């Protein structure tokens, strides 16, 4: 290669060519997955319509065919599908969220790093870079160090303060929703289930002047990325959301440094100055708290109201709003906001009598575990009064057990209790629009009537 050729190969592709290349890659991958789904591969079916809209029959098929709880798939990724096998993998320290050598799984920039040639796809791989999900994409020792720093934010004494905020915010949102309902319908997701957790998280992070619709947009782009980038448009939305969030938190760090408060960012800025974490780690952790904290809780509220209505148990909640905690717990088992997660073997391992090679990926189907008849009696029945003798896995398990579990439960409980008290005649009033996703499950739009 001449110097000129090397120079031109090094130059990033023009935007339109990068977009075209990225679009083609995504289309090829989706077509491959769809072909497997059409041929009956259940793991591939989880990623595609129409099966994705109601994944529970696919989970049942997977449990029926799995050997010792492990289902094989021609996608190359296996899945653990029973409560016992999911729990075992989540607690097994031979599995991590990265590959054995610390690389990120599915990192599209890997090709470049393994080749000494200049990377002509630099522009599109930048769009596809795996999102840094802080704790969720870290293994020990970094995971242990950062988790310890984030933990005080979720101390029980703080929960009482967040509960007051949740009640005040819910009251205000329901006032506005009631005004809208008086003229017809309102949207349970955009008028209550999304803005409530955004306000609580904003208080937790002490973010001033929250622009809820903008936060919801960022959350949707990042949440959808848990499934991988699904289109060129999504890739651009994701880049914009990440850049906006980085700018927001970069600015917040400076403000807290000048004027520290009691909030989590102030504490983390202190750790930053002590050298316990880096600025990038701080910004990613704040971003994770923001996103993990609202997309999920939004889905919890939507899935709960949908299940209560579909099963005729809404009236039970109205008669006894104290049932809200049970309804939240049952929703987490029956139709959880986070359906699955993934782990990677850090050595050759044997699970369920099968040998998996180092770096093998395993999907952990949290939602399938919730419907496993070996763990829960009559698992397809939604019963807010159920005695949960076996804990569900909606908040995962092992080292990555959800840090915000108590907060999410509290928000769900406040939302359901106040809804039942203030709008006892609430009922669905049109088509529920589901989220286009495999990992996160919940309604994006949920039209309801209040009287
Ligand atoms: C119903 C609501 C929620 C659900 C279903 C949920 C679910 C989960 C799940 C399944 C994981 C672990 C994923 C894995 O094992 O790979 C997780 C981790 C996490 N969640 Fe939640 N979550 C919820 C709400 C929240 C809230 C409100 C916050 C905080 C404000 C939060 C913060 C976190 C954090 C920081 C982690 C990472 C923990 C770690 O990797 O060590 N979550 N969540």
XYZ file of C-alpha atoms and ligand atoms in Angstrom:
494
model
C 0.000 0.000 0.000
C 1.245 3.510 -0.805
C 1.194 6.200 1.876
C -1.791 7.814 0.117
C -3.731 4.524 0.144
C -2.995 4.014 3.859
C -4.105 7.606 4.570
C -7.354 7.191 2.643
C -8.102 3.843 4.374
C -7.544 5.551 7.725
C -10.043 8.328 6.968
C -13.487 7.586 8.422
C -16.150 6.599 5.920
C -18.541 9.351 4.888
C -21.665 9.239 7.022
C -23.932 7.873 4.264
C -21.574 4.966 3.548
C -21.168 4.178 7.230
C -24.959 4.190 7.610
C -25.381 1.942 4.587
C -22.807 -0.521 5.880
C -24.309 -0.551 9.343
C -27.836 -0.956 7.945
C -26.684 -3.877 5.818
C -24.992 -5.591 8.756
C -28.069 -5.231 10.930
C -30.338 -6.494 8.135
C -28.138 -9.554 7.516
C -28.018 -10.419 11.211
C -31.763 -10.021 11.604
C -32.492 -12.080 8.520
C -30.258 -14.891 9.872
C -32.033 -14.796 13.229
C -35.461 -14.699 11.611
C -34.629 -17.708 9.429
C -33.714 -19.707 12.544
C -36.874 -18.493 14.304
C -39.016 -19.610 11.358
C -37.349 -23.007 11.498
C -38.464 -23.262 15.110
C -35.369 -22.288 17.083
C -36.905 -21.070 20.368
C -33.982 -18.852 21.412
C -34.115 -17.097 18.014
C -37.894 -16.762 18.463
C -37.381 -14.742 21.623
C -35.777 -12.011 19.506
C -38.404 -11.845 16.733
C -42.010 -10.977 16.106
C -44.606 -12.396 16.412
C -43.200 -14.727 19.094
C -41.587 -11.863 21.010
C -44.954 -10.206 21.668
C -45.899 -13.063 23.980
C -42.734 -14.970 24.904
C -44.342 -17.178 27.560
C -45.318 -20.067 25.227
C -41.731 -20.040 23.926
C -40.409 -20.203 27.496
C -42.720 -23.157 28.172
C -41.426 -24.924 25.047
C -37.863 -24.242 26.142
C -38.479 -25.647 29.624
C -40.113 -28.728 28.125
C -37.211 -29.419 25.774
C -34.327 -28.377 28.014
C -32.020 -30.954 29.416
C -31.435 -30.237 33.124
C -32.608 -26.665 32.574
C -30.152 -25.898 29.752
C -31.567 -25.368 26.245
C -29.304 -25.420 23.221
C -29.788 -23.161 20.236
C -28.449 -22.942 16.711
C -27.821 -19.247 17.341
C -24.729 -20.446 19.220
C -26.051 -19.047 22.500
C -27.560 -21.414 25.032
C -30.207 -20.578 27.571
C -30.918 -21.613 31.125
C -34.655 -21.782 31.495
C -35.660 -23.291 34.857
C -35.605 -21.548 38.223
C -32.944 -23.910 39.523
C -30.611 -23.615 36.526
C -31.017 -19.804 36.324
C -30.220 -19.440 40.033
C -27.207 -21.718 39.702
C -25.678 -19.742 36.801
C -26.332 -16.356 38.427
C -24.555 -17.496 41.602
C -21.722 -19.339 39.873
C -18.485 -17.358 40.083
C -17.109 -19.181 37.039
C -19.469 -17.013 34.976
C -19.113 -13.286 34.385
C -20.655 -10.535 32.308
C -17.500 -10.150 30.203
C -15.397 -12.689 28.364
C -12.715 -14.565 30.289
C -9.958 -12.145 29.256
C -12.001 -9.079 30.232
C -13.166 -8.090 26.733
C -16.757 -7.026 26.221
C -18.871 -9.710 24.523
C -20.219 -8.836 21.058
C -17.760 -5.950 20.797
C -17.926 -4.870 17.148
C -14.624 -3.040 17.506
C -12.862 -6.354 18.130
C -12.105 -6.953 14.460
C -10.090 -3.790 14.424
C -8.150 -4.685 17.529
C -7.173 -8.120 16.234
C -5.950 -6.795 12.913
C -3.002 -4.515 12.329
C -4.612 -3.084 9.186
C -6.291 0.299 9.453
C -9.993 -0.041 10.077
C -12.011 1.366 7.191
C -15.247 0.894 9.137
C -14.175 3.230 11.947
C -17.237 5.435 11.472
C -19.826 2.687 11.780
C -18.100 0.769 14.570
C -18.087 4.008 16.556
C -21.866 3.975 16.198
C -21.996 0.371 17.327
C -19.636 0.585 20.285
C -21.088 -1.429 23.165
C -22.730 0.879 25.679
C -20.881 1.127 28.921
C -23.414 -0.031 31.486
C -21.067 0.413 34.408
C -21.751 -2.268 37.058
C -23.816 -4.322 34.638
C -20.855 -4.753 32.321
C -18.130 -5.205 34.946
C -16.698 -8.266 36.645
C -14.667 -8.283 39.889
C -12.525 -6.583 41.064
C -13.852 -3.416 39.346
C -17.461 -4.497 39.905
C -16.871 -5.044 43.639
C -15.162 -1.659 44.060
C -17.837 0.340 42.212
C -20.789 -1.508 43.717
C -19.471 -0.686 47.189
C -19.417 3.001 46.241
C -22.987 2.954 44.875
C -24.527 0.970 47.746
C -25.028 3.785 50.333
C -27.466 5.496 47.931
C -29.897 2.650 48.536
C -29.621 2.524 52.350
C -33.017 1.867 54.032
C -33.066 5.272 55.779
C -32.990 6.957 52.370
C -35.887 4.877 51.171
C -38.261 6.664 53.564
C -37.289 9.986 52.009
C -37.799 8.642 48.476
C -41.189 7.269 49.511
C -42.353 10.780 50.459
C -41.190 12.032 47.071
C -42.945 9.158 45.285
C -46.228 9.940 47.060
C -46.060 13.658 46.327
C -45.162 13.093 42.682
C -47.861 10.443 42.204
C -50.456 12.748 43.715
C -49.507 15.544 41.342
C -49.392 13.249 38.299
C -52.797 11.817 39.168
C -54.243 15.347 39.476
C -53.122 16.048 35.906
C -54.273 12.620 34.707
C -57.692 13.166 36.312
C -58.048 16.434 34.366
C -57.262 14.577 31.165
C -59.524 11.677 32.117
C -62.401 14.090 32.665
C -62.143 14.865 28.951
C -61.723 11.204 27.880
C -58.695 8.954 28.324
C -55.137 9.323 29.568
C -51.970 7.325 28.967
C -50.942 5.279 31.991
C -47.359 5.003 30.716
C -46.559 8.547 29.670
C -48.747 10.268 32.287
C -47.779 8.189 35.345
C -45.568 5.103 34.957
C -42.716 6.932 33.184
C -42.588 10.321 34.939
C -42.883 8.862 38.472
C -39.588 6.922 38.507
C -37.872 9.709 36.561
C -38.730 12.174 39.340
C -37.535 9.797 42.062
C -34.253 9.101 40.293
C -33.791 12.810 39.652
C -34.077 13.382 43.391
C -31.678 10.534 44.114
C -29.132 12.059 41.751
C -30.158 15.631 42.680
C -30.605 16.603 39.025
C -32.195 20.056 38.859
C -35.007 20.963 36.418
C -35.745 17.517 35.074
C -37.171 17.476 31.585
C -39.177 14.230 31.918
C -40.055 13.680 28.215
C -36.380 14.156 27.254
C -35.260 11.697 29.939
C -37.886 9.222 28.797
C -36.532 9.457 25.234
C -32.960 8.795 26.418
C -34.146 5.913 28.550
C -36.048 4.365 25.642
C -33.014 4.563 23.322
C -30.669 3.063 25.924
C -33.180 0.482 27.122
C -33.772 -0.726 23.564
C -30.013 -1.059 23.129
C -30.027 -3.907 25.663
C -31.248 -5.959 22.689
C -28.516 -4.627 20.421
C -28.789 -1.827 17.894
C -31.838 -2.444 15.712
C -31.512 0.186 12.986
C -29.347 3.015 11.736
C -31.850 5.437 13.206
C -31.604 3.707 16.556
C -27.793 3.824 16.388
C -27.925 7.597 15.908
C -30.490 8.041 18.686
C -28.244 5.998 20.947
C -25.144 8.059 20.139
C -27.083 11.245 20.808
C -28.548 9.944 24.080
C -25.136 8.813 25.339
C -23.503 12.107 24.380
C -26.313 14.105 26.036
C -26.114 12.063 29.224
C -22.338 12.397 29.361
C -22.656 16.157 28.969
C -25.343 16.314 31.665
C -23.334 14.301 34.177
C -20.038 16.001 33.285
C -21.722 19.307 34.120
C -23.276 17.908 37.306
C -19.882 16.683 38.533
C -18.481 20.206 38.196
C -21.463 21.710 40.036
C -21.206 19.212 42.906
C -17.500 19.739 43.196
C -18.124 23.474 43.640
C -21.128 22.919 45.908
C -21.294 19.435 47.443
C -24.617 18.105 48.768
C -25.932 14.891 50.344
C -26.667 13.197 47.018
C -24.919 10.250 45.394
C -23.072 12.368 42.807
C -21.511 14.488 45.573
C -20.338 11.321 47.322
C -18.902 9.955 44.102
C -17.130 13.251 43.338
C -15.492 12.905 46.750
C -14.330 9.385 45.803
C -13.124 10.740 42.471
C -10.972 13.294 44.239
C -9.651 10.538 46.548
C -8.695 8.517 43.453
C -11.078 5.589 44.220
C -12.780 5.898 40.826
C -12.208 7.659 37.514
C -14.357 10.341 35.902
C -15.452 7.894 33.184
C -16.492 5.366 35.832
C -18.433 8.035 37.700
C -20.299 9.228 34.634
C -21.144 5.648 33.568
C -22.364 4.748 37.040
C -24.597 7.835 37.197
C -25.918 6.979 33.732
C -26.664 3.417 34.824
C -28.522 4.589 37.935
C -30.604 6.865 35.788
C -31.488 4.329 33.123
C -31.751 1.198 35.311
C -33.976 3.165 37.612
C -36.759 4.245 35.329
C -37.265 2.103 32.253
C -37.672 -0.928 34.482
C -40.003 0.638 37.043
C -42.131 2.134 34.255
C -42.642 -1.395 32.916
C -43.418 -2.758 36.368
C -46.307 -0.332 36.843
C -47.673 -0.932 33.319
C -47.369 -4.722 33.528
C -49.032 -4.738 36.954
C -52.077 -2.709 35.864
C -52.403 -4.801 32.704
C -52.276 -8.093 34.661
C -54.680 -6.851 37.346
C -57.228 -5.963 34.672
C -56.684 -9.025 32.525
C -57.269 -11.320 35.506
C -60.131 -9.420 37.135
C -58.090 -8.756 40.285
C -58.166 -4.949 39.925
C -61.361 -4.898 42.000
C -59.599 -6.853 44.769
C -56.947 -4.129 44.876
C -59.604 -1.414 44.986
C -61.332 -3.210 47.877
C -58.024 -3.567 49.696
C -55.273 -1.167 48.506
C -52.993 -2.909 51.021
C -52.771 -5.621 48.344
C -50.478 -3.339 46.312
C -47.268 -4.904 47.667
C -48.534 -8.392 46.782
C -49.554 -7.215 43.310
C -46.070 -5.793 42.729
C -44.424 -9.030 43.847
C -46.727 -11.146 41.717
C -46.112 -8.947 38.658
C -42.374 -9.359 39.144
C -42.812 -13.132 39.031
C -45.560 -13.327 36.413
C -44.534 -10.693 33.854
C -41.216 -9.110 34.870
C -39.907 -5.856 33.355
C -36.480 -7.430 32.671
C -37.014 -10.748 30.964
C -33.481 -12.019 30.682
C -29.802 -11.368 31.178
C -26.613 -13.050 29.953
C -23.469 -14.572 31.411
C -20.228 -15.858 29.873
C -18.196 -18.842 31.059
C -14.757 -17.815 32.323
C -13.406 -21.362 31.981
C -14.656 -24.638 30.540
C -17.578 -25.479 32.814
C -20.132 -28.214 33.232
C -23.706 -27.169 33.891
C -26.730 -29.437 33.867
C -24.403 -32.280 32.899
C -23.305 -30.430 29.737
C -19.869 -29.085 29.014
C -19.647 -25.437 27.958
C -16.447 -24.050 26.524
C -14.723 -20.987 27.950
C -16.396 -17.770 26.681
C -19.667 -19.565 25.846
C -22.607 -17.224 26.243
C -25.648 -18.289 28.274
C -28.949 -16.430 28.346
C -30.489 -16.511 31.803
C -34.261 -16.414 31.249
C -35.435 -14.702 34.435
C -39.027 -14.538 33.206
C -39.083 -18.246 32.377
C -37.875 -19.013 35.915
C -40.946 -17.156 37.213
C -43.245 -19.546 35.318
C -41.387 -22.726 36.251
C -43.913 -25.148 37.811
C -41.087 -26.772 39.773
C -40.632 -23.479 41.654
C -44.108 -21.894 41.691
C -47.451 -23.694 42.028
C -49.882 -23.003 39.166
C -47.364 -20.544 37.681
C -49.526 -19.206 34.829
C -52.116 -17.897 37.283
C -51.705 -14.266 38.412
C -52.576 -14.057 42.098
C -51.655 -10.946 44.093
C -52.341 -12.912 47.309
C -49.837 -15.648 46.430
C -47.420 -16.781 49.144
C -44.094 -16.515 47.326
C -42.310 -19.465 48.913
C -39.607 -19.451 46.222
C -38.180 -16.012 45.488
C -38.654 -14.845 41.885
C -35.584 -13.814 39.874
C -36.942 -10.521 38.489
C -34.097 -8.666 40.202
C -31.559 -11.295 39.109
C -29.283 -12.952 41.682
C -25.672 -13.323 42.782
C -23.184 -10.474 42.412
C -25.390 -8.322 40.155
C -28.578 -8.522 42.224
C -30.466 -5.300 41.519
C -29.295 -2.460 43.764
C -32.587 -0.631 43.353
C -34.911 -3.545 44.205
C -36.325 -1.975 47.383
C -36.759 1.375 45.660
C -38.563 -0.207 42.690
C -40.868 -2.200 44.977
C -41.717 0.939 46.931
C -42.481 2.977 43.772
C -44.636 0.207 42.329
C -46.523 -0.107 45.590
C -47.134 3.657 45.912
C -48.314 3.901 42.294
C -50.759 0.965 42.538
C -52.096 1.907 45.950
C -52.755 5.536 45.005
C -54.199 4.610 41.617
C -56.650 2.198 43.234
C -57.629 4.795 45.858
C -57.983 7.761 43.535
C -59.248 6.036 40.385
C -61.100 2.907 41.503
C -62.963 2.650 38.179
C -59.790 2.772 36.092
C -59.957 0.522 33.045
C -58.099 -0.018 29.737
C -59.464 2.101 26.892
C -57.746 1.041 23.693
C -54.832 -0.833 22.225
C -51.812 -1.224 24.486
C -48.672 -0.538 22.437
C -45.881 -2.888 23.551
C -42.206 -1.992 23.671
C -40.258 -3.344 20.689
C -37.764 -5.321 22.732
C -36.737 -8.701 24.065
C -34.911 -7.809 27.280
C -37.315 -5.155 28.575
C -41.033 -5.842 28.527
C -43.832 -3.380 29.115
C -46.292 -1.018 27.447
C -44.995 2.103 25.698
C -48.580 3.405 25.491
C -51.425 2.248 27.683
C -54.661 4.227 27.156
C -56.970 4.108 30.166
C -60.249 5.650 31.319
C -60.814 6.703 34.920
C -64.587 6.544 35.235
C -38.918 -3.127 38.661
C -37.817 -2.462 38.539
C -36.474 -3.086 38.346
C -36.147 -4.300 37.838
C -37.072 -5.400 37.333
C -34.707 -4.390 37.859
C -34.000 -5.484 37.431
C -32.623 -5.602 37.487
C -31.895 -6.763 37.080
C -32.508 -8.030 36.475
C -30.574 -6.515 37.312
C -29.398 -7.458 37.109
C -29.061 -7.790 35.684
C -28.047 -8.894 35.615
O -27.972 -9.750 36.496
O -27.314 -8.937 34.606
C -30.485 -5.187 37.873
C -29.314 -4.572 38.235
C -29.253 -3.276 38.665
N -30.304 -2.440 38.948
Fe -32.249 -2.873 38.772
N -34.202 -3.232 38.366
C -35.237 -2.411 38.700
C -35.170 -1.153 39.251
C -34.024 -0.518 39.583
C -33.941 0.785 40.180
C -35.129 1.643 40.604
C -32.607 1.075 40.292
C -31.932 2.293 40.815
C -32.326 3.458 40.889
C -31.861 -0.051 39.793
C -30.509 -0.126 39.752
C -29.805 -1.238 39.373
C -28.345 -1.286 39.363
C -27.404 -0.170 39.761
C -28.015 -2.564 38.923
C -26.602 -3.130 38.701
C -26.198 -4.008 39.860
C -24.883 -4.712 39.584
O -24.552 -4.984 38.427
O -24.190 -4.962 40.568
N -32.757 -1.002 39.370
N -31.746 -4.658 37.976
